[in-house]
Short mmCIF file of C-alpha atoms in Angstrom, two decimals:
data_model
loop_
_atom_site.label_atom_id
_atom_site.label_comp_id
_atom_site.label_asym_id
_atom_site.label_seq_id
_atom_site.Cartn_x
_atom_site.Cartn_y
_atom_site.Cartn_z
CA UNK Y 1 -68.09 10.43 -7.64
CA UNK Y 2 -66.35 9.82 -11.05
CA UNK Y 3 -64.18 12.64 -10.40
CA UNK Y 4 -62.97 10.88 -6.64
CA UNK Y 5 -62.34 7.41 -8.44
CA UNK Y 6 -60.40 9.29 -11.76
CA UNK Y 7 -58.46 10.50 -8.65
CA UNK Y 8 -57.48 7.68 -6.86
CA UNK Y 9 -57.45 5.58 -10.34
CA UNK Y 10 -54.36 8.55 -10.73
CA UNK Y 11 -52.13 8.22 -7.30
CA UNK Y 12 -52.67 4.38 -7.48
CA UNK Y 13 -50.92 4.72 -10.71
CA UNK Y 14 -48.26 6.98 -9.54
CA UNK Y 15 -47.68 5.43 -6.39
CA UNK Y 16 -46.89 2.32 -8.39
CA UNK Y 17 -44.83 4.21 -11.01
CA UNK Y 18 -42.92 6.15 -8.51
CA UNK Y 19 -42.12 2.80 -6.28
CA UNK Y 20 -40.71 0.90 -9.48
CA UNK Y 21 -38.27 4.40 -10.00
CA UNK Y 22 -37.29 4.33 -6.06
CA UNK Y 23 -36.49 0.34 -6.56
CA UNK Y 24 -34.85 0.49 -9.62
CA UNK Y 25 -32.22 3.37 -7.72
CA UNK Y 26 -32.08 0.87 -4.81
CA UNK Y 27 -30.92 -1.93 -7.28
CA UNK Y 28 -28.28 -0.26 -9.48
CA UNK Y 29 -25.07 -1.56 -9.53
CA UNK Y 30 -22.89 0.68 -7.55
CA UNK Y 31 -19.97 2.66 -7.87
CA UNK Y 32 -17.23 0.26 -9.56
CA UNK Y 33 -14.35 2.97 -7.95
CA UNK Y 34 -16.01 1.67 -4.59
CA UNK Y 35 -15.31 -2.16 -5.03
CA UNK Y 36 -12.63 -4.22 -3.69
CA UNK Y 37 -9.95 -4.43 -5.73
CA UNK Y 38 -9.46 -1.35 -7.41
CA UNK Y 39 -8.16 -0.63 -11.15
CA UNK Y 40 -6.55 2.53 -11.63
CA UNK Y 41 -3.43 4.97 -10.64
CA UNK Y 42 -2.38 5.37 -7.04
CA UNK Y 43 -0.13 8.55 -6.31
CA UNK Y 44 1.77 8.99 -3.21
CA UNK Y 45 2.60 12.39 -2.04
CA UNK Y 46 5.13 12.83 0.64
CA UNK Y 47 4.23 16.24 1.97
CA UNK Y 48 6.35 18.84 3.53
CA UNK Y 49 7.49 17.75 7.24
CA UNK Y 50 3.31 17.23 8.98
CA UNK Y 51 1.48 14.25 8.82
CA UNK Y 52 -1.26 15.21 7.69
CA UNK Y 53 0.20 16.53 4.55
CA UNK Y 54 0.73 12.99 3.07
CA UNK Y 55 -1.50 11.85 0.74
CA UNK Y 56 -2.38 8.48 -0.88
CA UNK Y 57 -4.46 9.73 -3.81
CA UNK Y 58 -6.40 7.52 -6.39
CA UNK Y 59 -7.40 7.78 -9.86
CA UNK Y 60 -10.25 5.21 -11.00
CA UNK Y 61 -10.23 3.33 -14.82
CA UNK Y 62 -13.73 2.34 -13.74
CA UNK Y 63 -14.88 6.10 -13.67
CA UNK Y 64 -12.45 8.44 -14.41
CA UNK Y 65 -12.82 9.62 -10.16
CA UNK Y 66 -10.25 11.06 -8.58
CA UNK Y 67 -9.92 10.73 -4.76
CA UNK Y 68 -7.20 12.90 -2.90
CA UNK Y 69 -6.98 10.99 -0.06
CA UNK Y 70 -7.94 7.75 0.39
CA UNK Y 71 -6.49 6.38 3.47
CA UNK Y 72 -8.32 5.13 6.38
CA UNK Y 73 -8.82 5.36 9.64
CA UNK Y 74 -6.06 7.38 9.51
CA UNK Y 75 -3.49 9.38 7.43
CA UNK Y 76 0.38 8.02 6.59
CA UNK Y 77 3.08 9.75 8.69
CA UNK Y 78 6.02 12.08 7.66
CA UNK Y 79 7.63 11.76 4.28
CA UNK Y 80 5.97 8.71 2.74
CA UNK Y 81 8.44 7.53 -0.11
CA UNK Y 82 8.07 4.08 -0.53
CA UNK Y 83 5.07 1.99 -2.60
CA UNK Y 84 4.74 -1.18 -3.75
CA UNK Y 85 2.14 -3.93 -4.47
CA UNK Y 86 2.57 -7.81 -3.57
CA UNK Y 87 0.61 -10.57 -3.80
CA UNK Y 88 -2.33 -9.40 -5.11
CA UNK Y 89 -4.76 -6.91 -3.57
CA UNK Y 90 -2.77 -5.56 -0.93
CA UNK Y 91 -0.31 -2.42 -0.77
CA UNK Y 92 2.43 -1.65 1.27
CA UNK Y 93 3.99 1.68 2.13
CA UNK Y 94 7.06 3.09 4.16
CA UNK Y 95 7.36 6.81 5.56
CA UNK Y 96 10.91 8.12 6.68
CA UNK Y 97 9.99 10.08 9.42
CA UNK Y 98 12.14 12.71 11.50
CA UNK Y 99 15.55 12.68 10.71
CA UNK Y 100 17.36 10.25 12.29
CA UNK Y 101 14.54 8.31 13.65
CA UNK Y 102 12.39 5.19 12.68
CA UNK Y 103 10.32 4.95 10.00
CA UNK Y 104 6.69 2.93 9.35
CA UNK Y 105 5.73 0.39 7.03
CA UNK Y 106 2.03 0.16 6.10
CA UNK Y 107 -0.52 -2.33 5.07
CA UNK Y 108 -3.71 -1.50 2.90
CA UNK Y 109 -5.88 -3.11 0.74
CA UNK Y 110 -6.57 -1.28 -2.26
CA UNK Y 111 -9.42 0.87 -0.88
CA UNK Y 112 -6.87 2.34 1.13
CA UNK Y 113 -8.05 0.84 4.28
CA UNK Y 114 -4.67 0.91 6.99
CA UNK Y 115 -4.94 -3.16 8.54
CA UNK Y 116 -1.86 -2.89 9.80
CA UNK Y 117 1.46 -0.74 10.56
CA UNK Y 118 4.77 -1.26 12.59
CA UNK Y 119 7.74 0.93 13.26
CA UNK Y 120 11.24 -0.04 11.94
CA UNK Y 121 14.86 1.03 10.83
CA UNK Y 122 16.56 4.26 10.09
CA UNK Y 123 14.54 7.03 7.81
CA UNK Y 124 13.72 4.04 5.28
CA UNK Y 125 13.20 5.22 1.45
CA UNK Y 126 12.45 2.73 -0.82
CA UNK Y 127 11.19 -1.36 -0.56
CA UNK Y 128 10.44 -4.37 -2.82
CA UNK Y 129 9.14 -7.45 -1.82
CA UNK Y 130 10.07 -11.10 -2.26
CA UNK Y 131 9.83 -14.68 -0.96
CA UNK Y 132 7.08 -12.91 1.71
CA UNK Y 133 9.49 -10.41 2.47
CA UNK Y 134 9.76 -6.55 2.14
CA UNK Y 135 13.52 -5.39 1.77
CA UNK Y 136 13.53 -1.55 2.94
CA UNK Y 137 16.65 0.75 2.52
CA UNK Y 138 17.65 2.06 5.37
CA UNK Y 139 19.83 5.36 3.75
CA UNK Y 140 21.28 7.49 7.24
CA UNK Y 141 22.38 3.69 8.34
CA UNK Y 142 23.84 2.32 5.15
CA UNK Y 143 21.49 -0.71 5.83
CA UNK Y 144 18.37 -2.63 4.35
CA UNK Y 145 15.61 -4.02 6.77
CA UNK Y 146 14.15 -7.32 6.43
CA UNK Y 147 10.02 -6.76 6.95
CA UNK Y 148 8.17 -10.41 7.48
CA UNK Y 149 4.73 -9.36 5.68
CA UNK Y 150 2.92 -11.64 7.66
CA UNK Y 151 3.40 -9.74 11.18
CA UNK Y 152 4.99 -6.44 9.85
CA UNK Y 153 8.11 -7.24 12.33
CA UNK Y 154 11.79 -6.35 11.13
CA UNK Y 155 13.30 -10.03 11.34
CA UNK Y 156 16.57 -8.78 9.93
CA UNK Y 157 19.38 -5.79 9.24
CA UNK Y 158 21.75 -6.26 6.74
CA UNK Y 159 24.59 -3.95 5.96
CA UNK Y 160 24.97 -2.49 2.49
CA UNK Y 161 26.82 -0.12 1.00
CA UNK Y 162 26.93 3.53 1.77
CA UNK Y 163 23.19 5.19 2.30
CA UNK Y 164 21.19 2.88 -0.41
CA UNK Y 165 18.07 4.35 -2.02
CA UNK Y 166 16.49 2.62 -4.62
CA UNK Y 167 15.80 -0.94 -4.74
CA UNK Y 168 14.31 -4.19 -6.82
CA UNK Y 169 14.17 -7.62 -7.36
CA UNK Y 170 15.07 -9.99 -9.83
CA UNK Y 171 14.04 -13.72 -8.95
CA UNK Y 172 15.44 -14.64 -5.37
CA UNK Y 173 18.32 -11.95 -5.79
CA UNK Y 174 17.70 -7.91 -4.24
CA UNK Y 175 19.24 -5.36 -6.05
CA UNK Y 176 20.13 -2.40 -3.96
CA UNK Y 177 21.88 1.01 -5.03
CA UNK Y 178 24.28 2.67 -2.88
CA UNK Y 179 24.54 6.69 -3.34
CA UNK Y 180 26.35 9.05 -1.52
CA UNK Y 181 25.75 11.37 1.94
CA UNK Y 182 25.09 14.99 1.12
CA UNK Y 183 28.29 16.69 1.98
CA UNK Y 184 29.81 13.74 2.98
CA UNK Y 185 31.03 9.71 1.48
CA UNK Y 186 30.65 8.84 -1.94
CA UNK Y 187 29.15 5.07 -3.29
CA UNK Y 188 28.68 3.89 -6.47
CA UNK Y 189 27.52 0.07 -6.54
CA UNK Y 190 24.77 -2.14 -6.08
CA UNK Y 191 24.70 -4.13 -3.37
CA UNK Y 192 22.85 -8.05 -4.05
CA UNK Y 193 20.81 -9.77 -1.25
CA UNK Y 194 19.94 -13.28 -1.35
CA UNK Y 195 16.38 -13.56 -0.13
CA UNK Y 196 16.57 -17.45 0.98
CA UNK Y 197 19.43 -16.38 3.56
CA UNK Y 198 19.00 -12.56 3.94
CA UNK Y 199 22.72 -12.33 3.12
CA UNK Y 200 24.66 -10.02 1.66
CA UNK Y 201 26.95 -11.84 -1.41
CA UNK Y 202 27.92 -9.46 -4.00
CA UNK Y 203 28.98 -5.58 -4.07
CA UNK Y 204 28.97 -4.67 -7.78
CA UNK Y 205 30.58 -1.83 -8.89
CA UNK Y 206 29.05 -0.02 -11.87
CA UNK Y 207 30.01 3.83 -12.08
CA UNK Y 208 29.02 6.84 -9.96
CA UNK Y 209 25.89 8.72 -9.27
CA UNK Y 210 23.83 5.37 -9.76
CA UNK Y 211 20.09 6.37 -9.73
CA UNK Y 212 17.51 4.29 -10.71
CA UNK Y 213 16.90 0.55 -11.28
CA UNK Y 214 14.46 -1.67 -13.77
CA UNK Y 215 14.28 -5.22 -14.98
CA UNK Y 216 14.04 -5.87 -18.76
CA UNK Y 217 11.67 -8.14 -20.72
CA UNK Y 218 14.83 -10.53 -20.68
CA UNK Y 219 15.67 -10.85 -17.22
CA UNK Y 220 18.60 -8.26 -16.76
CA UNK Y 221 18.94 -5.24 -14.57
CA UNK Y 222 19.20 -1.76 -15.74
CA UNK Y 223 21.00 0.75 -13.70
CA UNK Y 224 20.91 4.27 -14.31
CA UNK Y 225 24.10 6.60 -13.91
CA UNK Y 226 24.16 10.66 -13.94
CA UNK Y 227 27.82 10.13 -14.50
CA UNK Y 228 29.84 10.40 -18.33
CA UNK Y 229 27.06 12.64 -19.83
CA UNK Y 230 24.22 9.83 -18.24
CA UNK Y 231 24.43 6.11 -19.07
CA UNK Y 232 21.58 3.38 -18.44
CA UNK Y 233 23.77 0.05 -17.91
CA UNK Y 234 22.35 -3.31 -18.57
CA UNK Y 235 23.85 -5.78 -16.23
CA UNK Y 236 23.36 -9.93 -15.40
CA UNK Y 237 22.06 -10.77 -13.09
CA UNK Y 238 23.66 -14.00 -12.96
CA UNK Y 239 27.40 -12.92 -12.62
CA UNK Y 240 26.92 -8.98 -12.16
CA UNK Y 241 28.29 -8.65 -15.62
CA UNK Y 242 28.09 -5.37 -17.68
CA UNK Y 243 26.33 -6.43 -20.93
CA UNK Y 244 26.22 -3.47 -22.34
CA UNK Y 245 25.81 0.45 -21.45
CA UNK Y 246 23.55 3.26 -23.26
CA UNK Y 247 24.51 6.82 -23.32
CA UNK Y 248 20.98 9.28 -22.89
CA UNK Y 249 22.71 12.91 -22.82
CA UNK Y 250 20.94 13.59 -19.04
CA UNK Y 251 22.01 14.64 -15.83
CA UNK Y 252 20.05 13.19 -14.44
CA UNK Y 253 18.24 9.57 -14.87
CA UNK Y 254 15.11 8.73 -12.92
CA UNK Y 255 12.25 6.40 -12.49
CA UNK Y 256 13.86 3.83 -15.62
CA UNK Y 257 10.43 2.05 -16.79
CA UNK Y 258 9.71 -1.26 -19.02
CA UNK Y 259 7.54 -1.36 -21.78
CA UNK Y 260 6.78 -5.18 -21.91
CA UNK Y 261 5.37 -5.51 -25.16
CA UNK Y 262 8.19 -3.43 -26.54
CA UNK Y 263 11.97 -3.02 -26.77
CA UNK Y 264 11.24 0.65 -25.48
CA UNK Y 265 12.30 1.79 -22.04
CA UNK Y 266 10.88 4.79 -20.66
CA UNK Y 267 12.57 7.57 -17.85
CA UNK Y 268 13.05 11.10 -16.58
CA UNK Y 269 15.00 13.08 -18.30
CA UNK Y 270 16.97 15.98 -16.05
CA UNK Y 271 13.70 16.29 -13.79
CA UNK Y 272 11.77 17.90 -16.94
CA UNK Y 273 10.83 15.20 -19.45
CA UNK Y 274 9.99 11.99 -20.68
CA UNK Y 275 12.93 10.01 -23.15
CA UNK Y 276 11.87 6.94 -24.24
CA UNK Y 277 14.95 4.21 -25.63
CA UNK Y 278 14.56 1.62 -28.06
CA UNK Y 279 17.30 -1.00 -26.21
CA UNK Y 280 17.38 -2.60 -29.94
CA UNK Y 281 18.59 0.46 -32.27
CA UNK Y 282 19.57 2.65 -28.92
CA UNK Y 283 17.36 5.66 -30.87
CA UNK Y 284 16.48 7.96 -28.10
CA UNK Y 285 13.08 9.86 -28.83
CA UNK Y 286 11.83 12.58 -26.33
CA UNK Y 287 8.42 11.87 -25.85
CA UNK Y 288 7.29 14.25 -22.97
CA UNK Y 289 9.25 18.12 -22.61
CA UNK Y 290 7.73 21.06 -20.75
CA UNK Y 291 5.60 23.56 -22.48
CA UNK Y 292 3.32 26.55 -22.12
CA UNK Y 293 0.51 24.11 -22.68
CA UNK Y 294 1.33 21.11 -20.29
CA UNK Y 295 2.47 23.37 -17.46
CA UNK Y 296 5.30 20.78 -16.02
CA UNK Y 297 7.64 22.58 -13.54
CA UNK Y 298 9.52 19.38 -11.90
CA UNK Y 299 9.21 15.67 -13.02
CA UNK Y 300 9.48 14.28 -9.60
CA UNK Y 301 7.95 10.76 -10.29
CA UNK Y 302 6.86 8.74 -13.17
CA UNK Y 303 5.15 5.71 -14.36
CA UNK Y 304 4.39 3.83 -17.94
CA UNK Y 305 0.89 2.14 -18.85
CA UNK Y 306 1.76 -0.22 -21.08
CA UNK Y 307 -1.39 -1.73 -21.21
CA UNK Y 308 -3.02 1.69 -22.43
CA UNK Y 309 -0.34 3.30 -23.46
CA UNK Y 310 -0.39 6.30 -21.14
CA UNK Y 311 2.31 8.32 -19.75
CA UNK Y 312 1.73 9.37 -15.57
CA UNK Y 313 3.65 11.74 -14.47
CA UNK Y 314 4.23 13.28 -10.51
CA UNK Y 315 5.16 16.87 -10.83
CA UNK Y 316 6.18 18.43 -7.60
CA UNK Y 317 5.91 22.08 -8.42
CA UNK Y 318 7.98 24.20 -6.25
CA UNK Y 319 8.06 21.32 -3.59
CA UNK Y 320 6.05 23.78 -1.48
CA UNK Y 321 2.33 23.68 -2.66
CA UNK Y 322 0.28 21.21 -4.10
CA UNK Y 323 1.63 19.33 -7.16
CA UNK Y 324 -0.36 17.56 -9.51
CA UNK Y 325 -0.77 13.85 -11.43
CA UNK Y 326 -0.47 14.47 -15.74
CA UNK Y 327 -1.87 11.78 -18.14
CA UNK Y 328 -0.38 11.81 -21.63
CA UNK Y 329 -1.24 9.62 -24.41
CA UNK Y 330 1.25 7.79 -26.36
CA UNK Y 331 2.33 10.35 -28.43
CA UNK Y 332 3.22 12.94 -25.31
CA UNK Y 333 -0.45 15.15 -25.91
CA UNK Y 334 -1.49 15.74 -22.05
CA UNK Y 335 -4.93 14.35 -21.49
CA UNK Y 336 -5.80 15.03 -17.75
CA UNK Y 337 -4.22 16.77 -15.32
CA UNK Y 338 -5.44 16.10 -11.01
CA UNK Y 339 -4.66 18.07 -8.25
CA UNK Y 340 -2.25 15.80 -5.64
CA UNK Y 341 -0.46 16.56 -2.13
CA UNK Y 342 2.69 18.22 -1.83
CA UNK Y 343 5.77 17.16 -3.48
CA UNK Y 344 4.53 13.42 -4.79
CA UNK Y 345 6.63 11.24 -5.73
CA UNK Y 346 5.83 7.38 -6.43
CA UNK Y 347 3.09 6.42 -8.91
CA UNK Y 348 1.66 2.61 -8.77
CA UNK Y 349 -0.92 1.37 -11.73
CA UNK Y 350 -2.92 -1.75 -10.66
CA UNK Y 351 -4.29 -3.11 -14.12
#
């Protein structure tokens, strides 16, 4: 009889001890990766001519997670190129699609949840946002769409110059940069929209091979140029002016980015490193280059923490398998290294 009640005395205590673990799981706080609003690095990957080859991938502060895909219910369509974030919590990106034919812009929170999409121009590439607006280049039709973000709907085409690419803003003024057609027409200037009309006002000439485009701590636009041995321009925006001009011994200039609690600008170097220039002393320093131990084959996006001081850098590989998302610290030491889609290209930190 002792024995029976020393038993029960036993799973009464057990069943009380094992309830208080199976509440306490039930309880804890979940996954902060999972929550709305989402810190971390988002890396598009544009894929190699299927749909589902496109990736939106995500890398959490919270947890250090790393998410290939994270779009839902569905996966982005051919070639997605461009990525932004406006007002607030929500994302939008563009895919090209076929040659020749219209693209898609998307809408998605930063889970990655897809609330809306809408088909529009000509193969657009790249987009920024203002006044409630998305201003997509159109390249194959030397154009930019006008995107109302309330309704997704193209209100608008305005002709540019020839087959623009890259794209920003700078207060109610776009900044567009017209390139050139394989094989074909040559363009060298930046074309400026005014976002209260959707007009066209200025054509800017600057120099040739124009590649990239940033806005310093100050309010000016930089312009990068492949041309004369590669030169970053610093321009007004108020009058189109050329303030002043840095040379960077590169072939190529890409992905120009800001650190704003610096004088230091950041970009890719000839599609294999990281050059970082002081816009006060014009010292260049090389902060990333390739090497047996980072394994970088072909800088094909980039993006500057300022915040944590960490370099992120898309490397494409041989644009035909998987490429991969770097972290380096400050000083250029590679932390972390995820596998990504094919070829991605645009990198987006939400801090």
């Amino acid at each position: 009889m002792k024995f029976i009640s020393k038993l029960t005395l036993f799973l009464s205590a057990a069943l009380v001890l094992f309830q208080g673990c199976f509440r306490d799981e039930i309880i804890i706080n979940p996954n902060p990766s999972n929550l709305p609003n989402k810190l971390g690095v988002y890396v598009l990957s544009e894929g190699n001519g299927l749909a589902n080859q496109s990736k939106l991938s995500f890398l959490s502060f919270a947890n250090g997670d790393f998410n290939l895909n994270i779009t839902f219910p569905s996966v982005l369509g051919l070639y997605p190129d461009g990525l932004i974030q406006y007002n607030g919590n929500y994302m939008y990106i563009i895919e090209r699609g076929s040659p020749g034919s219209s693209g898609t812009i998307y809408k998605l929170d930063t889970n990655g949840i897809i609330s809306g999409s809408n088909n529009f121009g000509v193969n657009p590439y790249s987009l920024a946002a203002a006044n409630g607006k998305a201003y997509c280049t159109n390249g194959p039709d030397s154009s930019v769409s006008v995107i109302d973000l309330s309704s997704l709907t193209e209100i608008k085409r305005i002709k540019v110059g020839l087959y623009p690419q890259e794209i920003t803003t700078i207060g109610n003024k776009v900044f567009v940069v017209n390139t050139h057609i394989t094989g074909g027409g040559i363009d060298s200037t930046i074309s400026v929209i005014d976002v209260i009309n959707d007009v066209n006002v200025a054509q800017v000439r600057v120099s040739t091979s124009l590649t990239s485009l940033a806005v310093t701590n100050d309010g000016y636009l930089l312009v990068g140029s492949s041309s004369r041995g590669g030169v970053i321009y610093k321009i007004s925006p108020a009058n189109y002016a050329k303030v002043d001009s840095f040379s960077v011994n590169s072939a190529t200039i890409k992905d120009i980015n800001v650190d704003n609690t610096s004088d230091n600008i950041y970009f890719i170097r000839d599609n294999n490193s990281i050059v970082q220039l002081n816009l006060s002393d014009r010292s260049l320093t090389p902060v990333i280059t390739p090497s047996v131990s980072n394994g970088i084959a072909y800088i094909n996006g980039y993006a500057y923490d300022a915040k944590k001081q960490k370099h992120y850098i898309a490397d494409a590989r041989d644009f035909f398998l998987n490429g991969f998302l770097y972290k380096f610290n400050s000083t250029g030491q590679l932390e972390s290294a995820f596998q990504t889609g094919i070829r991605p290209r645009r990198i987006l930190i939400r801090n």
